[in-house]
Each structure stands twice: as structure tokens, then as C-alpha cells.
PDB file of C-alpha atoms in Angstrom:
ATOM      1  CA  UNK A   1       2.220   0.435  14.755  1.00 92.00           C
ATOM      2  CA  UNK A   2       3.595   3.274  16.782  1.00 91.00           C
ATOM      3  CA  UNK A   3       1.681   4.727  19.696  1.00 91.00           C
ATOM      4  CA  UNK A   4      -0.174   3.381  22.665  1.00 88.00           C
ATOM      5  CA  UNK A   5      -2.269   0.272  21.953  1.00 91.00           C
ATOM      6  CA  UNK A   6      -5.970   0.702  22.482  1.00 87.00           C
ATOM      7  CA  UNK A   7      -8.959  -1.596  22.206  1.00 89.00           C
ATOM      8  CA  UNK A   8      -9.810  -3.852  19.309  1.00 94.00           C
ATOM      9  CA  UNK A   9     -12.948  -5.042  17.550  1.00 95.00           C
ATOM     10  CA  UNK A  10     -13.426  -8.282  15.599  1.00 97.00           C
ATOM     11  CA  UNK A  11     -15.680  -9.801  12.968  1.00 98.00           C
ATOM     12  CA  UNK A  12     -15.618 -13.129  11.123  1.00 98.00           C
ATOM     13  CA  UNK A  13     -16.142 -12.861   7.358  1.00 98.00           C
ATOM     14  CA  UNK A  14     -16.942 -15.795   5.087  1.00 98.00           C
ATOM     15  CA  UNK A  15     -14.354 -14.762   2.488  1.00 97.00           C
ATOM     16  CA  UNK A  16     -10.675 -15.628   2.009  1.00 97.00           C
ATOM     17  CA  UNK A  17      -8.029 -13.268   3.453  1.00 98.00           C
ATOM     18  CA  UNK A  18      -6.772 -12.203   0.009  1.00 97.00           C
ATOM     19  CA  UNK A  19     -10.262 -10.974  -0.979  1.00 97.00           C
ATOM     20  CA  UNK A  20     -10.717  -9.158   2.339  1.00 98.00           C
ATOM     21  CA  UNK A  21      -7.237  -7.637   2.023  1.00 98.00           C
ATOM     22  CA  UNK A  22      -7.847  -6.335  -1.525  1.00 97.00           C
ATOM     23  CA  UNK A  23     -10.979  -4.551  -0.346  1.00 97.00           C
ATOM     24  CA  UNK A  24      -9.714  -3.145   2.973  1.00 98.00           C
ATOM     25  CA  UNK A  25      -6.364  -1.969   1.563  1.00 98.00           C
ATOM     26  CA  UNK A  26      -8.241   0.337  -0.824  1.00 96.00           C
ATOM     27  CA  UNK A  27      -8.684   3.070   1.775  1.00 97.00           C
ATOM     28  CA  UNK A  28     -10.634   5.136  -0.764  1.00 95.00           C
ATOM     29  CA  UNK A  29     -13.430   2.566  -0.419  1.00 95.00           C
ATOM     30  CA  UNK A  30     -13.671   2.726   3.372  1.00 96.00           C
ATOM     31  CA  UNK A  31     -16.677   5.059   3.115  1.00 95.00           C
ATOM     32  CA  UNK A  32     -18.580   2.205   1.420  1.00 95.00           C
ATOM     33  CA  UNK A  33     -18.534   0.220   4.656  1.00 96.00           C
ATOM     34  CA  UNK A  34     -18.231   2.934   7.296  1.00 93.00           C
ATOM     35  CA  UNK A  35     -20.924   2.998   9.939  1.00 89.00           C
ATOM     36  CA  UNK A  36     -23.998   5.033   9.090  1.00 87.00           C
ATOM     37  CA  UNK A  37     -23.540   7.544  11.964  1.00 83.00           C
ATOM     38  CA  UNK A  38     -19.998   8.274  10.716  1.00 85.00           C
ATOM     39  CA  UNK A  39     -21.252   9.353   7.258  1.00 90.00           C
ATOM     40  CA  UNK A  40     -17.664   9.151   5.987  1.00 93.00           C
ATOM     41  CA  UNK A  41     -16.436  10.584   2.712  1.00 96.00           C
ATOM     42  CA  UNK A  42     -12.896   9.854   1.571  1.00 97.00           C
ATOM     43  CA  UNK A  43     -10.786  10.302  -1.546  1.00 96.00           C
ATOM     44  CA  UNK A  44      -7.184   9.696  -2.524  1.00 96.00           C
ATOM     45  CA  UNK A  45      -4.928  12.749  -2.606  1.00 93.00           C
ATOM     46  CA  UNK A  46      -3.467  11.377  -5.860  1.00 92.00           C
ATOM     47  CA  UNK A  47      -4.152   8.515  -8.251  1.00 93.00           C
ATOM     48  CA  UNK A  48      -2.505   5.135  -7.960  1.00 94.00           C
ATOM     49  CA  UNK A  49      -2.670   1.808  -6.213  1.00 96.00           C
ATOM     50  CA  UNK A  50      -2.686   1.593  -2.416  1.00 97.00           C
ATOM     51  CA  UNK A  51       0.878   1.707  -1.101  1.00 97.00           C
ATOM     52  CA  UNK A  52       2.798   2.784   1.980  1.00 98.00           C
ATOM     53  CA  UNK A  53       2.765   6.574   2.128  1.00 98.00           C
ATOM     54  CA  UNK A  54      -0.379   7.024   0.030  1.00 98.00           C
ATOM     55  CA  UNK A  55      -2.584   9.731   1.508  1.00 98.00           C
ATOM     56  CA  UNK A  56      -6.325  10.339   1.537  1.00 98.00           C
ATOM     57  CA  UNK A  57      -8.551  13.229   2.559  1.00 98.00           C
ATOM     58  CA  UNK A  58     -11.394  12.059   4.759  1.00 97.00           C
ATOM     59  CA  UNK A  59     -14.272  13.527   6.692  1.00 96.00           C
ATOM     60  CA  UNK A  60     -16.603  11.807   9.096  1.00 92.00           C
ATOM     61  CA  UNK A  61     -18.868  12.701  11.969  1.00 87.00           C
ATOM     62  CA  UNK A  62     -17.189  12.703  15.356  1.00 79.00           C
ATOM     63  CA  UNK A  63     -19.281  13.462  18.432  1.00 74.00           C
ATOM     64  CA  UNK A  64     -21.940  15.114  16.286  1.00 82.00           C
ATOM     65  CA  UNK A  65     -19.578  17.357  14.292  1.00 90.00           C
ATOM     66  CA  UNK A  66     -17.946  16.934  10.894  1.00 94.00           C
ATOM     67  CA  UNK A  67     -14.278  16.091  11.385  1.00 93.00           C
ATOM     68  CA  UNK A  68     -11.807  16.435   8.483  1.00 97.00           C
ATOM     69  CA  UNK A  69      -8.663  14.317   8.572  1.00 97.00           C
ATOM     70  CA  UNK A  70      -5.734  13.108   6.521  1.00 98.00           C
ATOM     71  CA  UNK A  71      -5.354   9.339   6.345  1.00 98.00           C
ATOM     72  CA  UNK A  72      -2.021   7.740   5.419  1.00 98.00           C
ATOM     73  CA  UNK A  73      -1.181   4.101   4.761  1.00 98.00           C
ATOM     74  CA  UNK A  74       1.788   3.411   7.044  1.00 98.00           C
ATOM     75  CA  UNK A  75       2.451  -0.327   6.597  1.00 98.00           C
ATOM     76  CA  UNK A  76       1.254  -3.217   4.439  1.00 98.00           C
ATOM     77  CA  UNK A  77       1.881  -6.946   4.795  1.00 98.00           C
ATOM     78  CA  UNK A  78      -0.368  -8.655   2.236  1.00 97.00           C
ATOM     79  CA  UNK A  79      -2.662 -10.408   2.948  1.00 97.00           C
ATOM     80  CA  UNK A  80      -2.145 -10.174   6.714  1.00 98.00           C
ATOM     81  CA  UNK A  81      -2.105  -6.555   7.880  1.00 98.00           C
ATOM     82  CA  UNK A  82      -2.981  -3.027   6.841  1.00 98.00           C
ATOM     83  CA  UNK A  83      -1.898  -0.101   8.997  1.00 98.00           C
ATOM     84  CA  UNK A  84      -3.182   3.431   8.601  1.00 98.00           C
ATOM     85  CA  UNK A  85      -2.920   6.646  10.580  1.00 98.00           C
ATOM     86  CA  UNK A  86      -5.581   9.351  10.673  1.00 96.00           C
ATOM     87  CA  UNK A  87      -4.562  12.878  11.629  1.00 97.00           C
ATOM     88  CA  UNK A  88      -7.128  15.498  12.582  1.00 94.00           C
ATOM     89  CA  UNK A  89      -7.129  18.674  14.672  1.00 91.00           C
ATOM     90  CA  UNK A  90      -7.047  16.670  17.916  1.00 87.00           C
ATOM     91  CA  UNK A  91      -4.117  14.399  17.086  1.00 92.00           C
ATOM     92  CA  UNK A  92      -3.184  11.159  15.337  1.00 95.00           C
ATOM     93  CA  UNK A  93      -4.812   7.761  15.731  1.00 93.00           C
ATOM     94  CA  UNK A  94      -3.518   4.522  14.317  1.00 96.00           C
ATOM     95  CA  UNK A  95      -5.672   1.694  12.971  1.00 97.00           C
ATOM     96  CA  UNK A  96      -4.348  -1.815  12.365  1.00 98.00           C
ATOM     97  CA  UNK A  97      -6.424  -4.340  10.439  1.00 98.00           C
ATOM     98  CA  UNK A  98      -5.189  -7.890  11.009  1.00 98.00           C
ATOM     99  CA  UNK A  99      -6.596 -10.648   8.800  1.00 98.00           C
ATOM    100  CA  UNK A 100      -6.376 -14.176  10.180  1.00 98.00           C
ATOM    101  CA  UNK A 101      -7.490 -17.262   8.202  1.00 98.00           C
ATOM    102  CA  UNK A 102     -10.133 -19.087  10.198  1.00 97.00           C
ATOM    103  CA  UNK A 103     -12.650 -21.837   9.356  1.00 96.00           C
ATOM    104  CA  UNK A 104     -12.514 -21.166   5.599  1.00 96.00           C
ATOM    105  CA  UNK A 105     -12.952 -17.428   6.081  1.00 98.00           C
ATOM    106  CA  UNK A 106     -11.187 -14.515   7.710  1.00 98.00           C
ATOM    107  CA  UNK A 107     -11.188 -13.135  11.225  1.00 98.00           C
ATOM    108  CA  UNK A 108     -10.743  -9.365  10.899  1.00 98.00           C
ATOM    109  CA  UNK A 109      -9.367  -7.569  13.946  1.00 98.00           C
ATOM    110  CA  UNK A 110      -9.267  -3.777  14.008  1.00 97.00           C
ATOM    111  CA  UNK A 111      -7.154  -2.272  16.778  1.00 96.00           C
ATOM    112  CA  UNK A 112      -6.682   1.422  17.429  1.00 92.00           C
ATOM    113  CA  UNK A 113      -3.571   3.152  18.742  1.00 93.00           C
ATOM    114  CA  UNK A 114      -3.102   6.540  20.328  1.00 89.00           C
ATOM    115  CA  UNK A 115      -0.210   7.949  18.322  1.00 89.00           C
ATOM    116  CA  UNK A 116      -0.525  11.616  19.271  1.00 90.00           C
ATOM    117  CA  UNK A 117      -3.514  12.393  21.404  1.00 79.00           C
ATOM    118  CA  UNK A 118      -4.651  15.055  23.846  1.00 69.00           C
ATOM    119  CA  UNK A 119      -3.619  14.570  27.458  1.00 66.00           C
ATOM    120  CA  UNK A 120      -7.196  13.641  28.342  1.00 61.00           C
ATOM    121  CA  UNK A 121      -7.585  11.394  25.279  1.00 63.00           C
ATOM    122  CA  UNK A 122      -7.875   8.152  27.294  1.00 64.00           C
ATOM    123  CA  UNK A 123     -10.509   9.762  29.542  1.00 59.00           C
ATOM    124  CA  UNK A 124     -12.538  10.933  26.520  1.00 66.00           C
ATOM    125  CA  UNK A 125     -12.272   7.463  25.033  1.00 64.00           C
ATOM    126  CA  UNK A 126     -13.659   5.933  28.229  1.00 65.00           C
ATOM    127  CA  UNK A 127     -16.528   8.444  28.322  1.00 61.00           C
ATOM    128  CA  UNK A 128     -17.467   7.905  24.664  1.00 62.00           C
ATOM    129  CA  UNK A 129     -16.633   4.182  24.418  1.00 67.00           C
ATOM    130  CA  UNK A 130     -20.244   3.146  23.755  1.00 73.00           C
ATOM    131  CA  UNK A 131     -20.473   5.497  20.747  1.00 70.00           C
ATOM    132  CA  UNK A 132     -17.075   4.363  19.486  1.00 73.00           C
ATOM    133  CA  UNK A 133     -18.133   0.718  19.824  1.00 74.00           C
ATOM    134  CA  UNK A 134     -21.300   1.410  17.809  1.00 76.00           C
ATOM    135  CA  UNK A 135     -19.219   3.106  15.106  1.00 79.00           C
ATOM    136  CA  UNK A 136     -16.465   0.481  14.833  1.00 83.00           C
ATOM    137  CA  UNK A 137     -18.743  -2.552  15.208  1.00 86.00           C
ATOM    138  CA  UNK A 138     -21.114  -1.024  12.662  1.00 90.00           C
ATOM    139  CA  UNK A 139     -18.268  -0.547  10.197  1.00 94.00           C
ATOM    140  CA  UNK A 140     -17.003  -4.112  10.646  1.00 96.00           C
ATOM    141  CA  UNK A 141     -20.514  -5.511  10.225  1.00 95.00           C
ATOM    142  CA  UNK A 142     -20.937  -3.436   7.045  1.00 95.00           C
ATOM    143  CA  UNK A 143     -17.590  -4.794   5.809  1.00 97.00           C
ATOM    144  CA  UNK A 144     -18.817  -8.324   6.496  1.00 97.00           C
ATOM    145  CA  UNK A 145     -22.084  -7.705   4.614  1.00 96.00           C
ATOM    146  CA  UNK A 146     -20.285  -6.197   1.614  1.00 96.00           C
ATOM    147  CA  UNK A 147     -17.764  -9.013   1.297  1.00 97.00           C
ATOM    148  CA  UNK A 148     -20.198 -11.863   1.936  1.00 96.00           C
ATOM    149  CA  UNK A 149     -22.700 -10.516  -0.594  1.00 92.00           C
ATOM    150  CA  UNK A 150     -19.940 -10.234  -3.224  1.00 73.00           C
ATOM    151  CA  UNK A 151     -20.620  -6.503  -3.332  1.00 60.00           C
ATOM    152  CA  UNK A 152     -16.895  -5.898  -3.077  1.00 63.00           C
TER     153      UNK A 152
END
């Protein structure tokens, strides 16, 4: 992933990596497991299977305001990694999902990258880290619930 590495969040899911991969790679389904405060909506720009270069239109709540973005799949290594970039009016952020087999399930790590961010981006991240943690941990816990309940 290009850009400056940022923090990561992790969750263990009692499901095999291939099942987790099939669900996470379908970026159009990310709204199903997004955190409640994010209230994400997302749809593919065109039909077809997930692939490098496929784009999506998304909108979520960021700091209390609706925030439209374009999400692009930038790299895939089944069933190990999924890389996406989200571009909005403030810049571009990268998200890498790494799936590691562990104890009969999958450890999912989500790391963010600052690809193109405002000069004060790192400062804003530090100020709003608690809200970001709630959002990303909430999403990963929703992903865990979906996959462990066979809802995916």
C-alpha cells in the first residue's frame, strides 16, 4: 500500500480465511458491517465481480457530517489481503485488510494509510482517535458477528 502507515485494528473471527476474504472483498457489502455511527451506504460504479480497479461510490458520516467518497480496490491477494483506497474532498486514505489463519479461524487486521492527506492530517487523527477507534472497532466487531452467525 502506498502512503504513510497509520494505526491498525484487529479482531479474531471463528471462520476460515477464504470465507472472510469472500465477504470482505465484496466492497459493496461493507455497509452491512460498518459501524452504526458511520451509517455507510455504498454501491458499485458498475456491475461485476470485485477486482483491482473496481470502483464504488460511498457515503458515511465523518465528524458529524455526511462525507461522499470514491472507493477503489487497489490490490488483491486471495485469501490473504485486500487493499482499497477511499478518496474524498480531504484526500485519500488507504485501508489494508490482512487475513491470518489462527486457531482454526482468522485474525483480521485493518491498517490505514495516509496516501494524500491535509498537512494537519496526523494532528486531526490524534485529536479524533477515540472516535476513529469506536468506528473501526465497531465495524470489525460487526464483521465478526456477521461471519460467525453465518449471516454472510
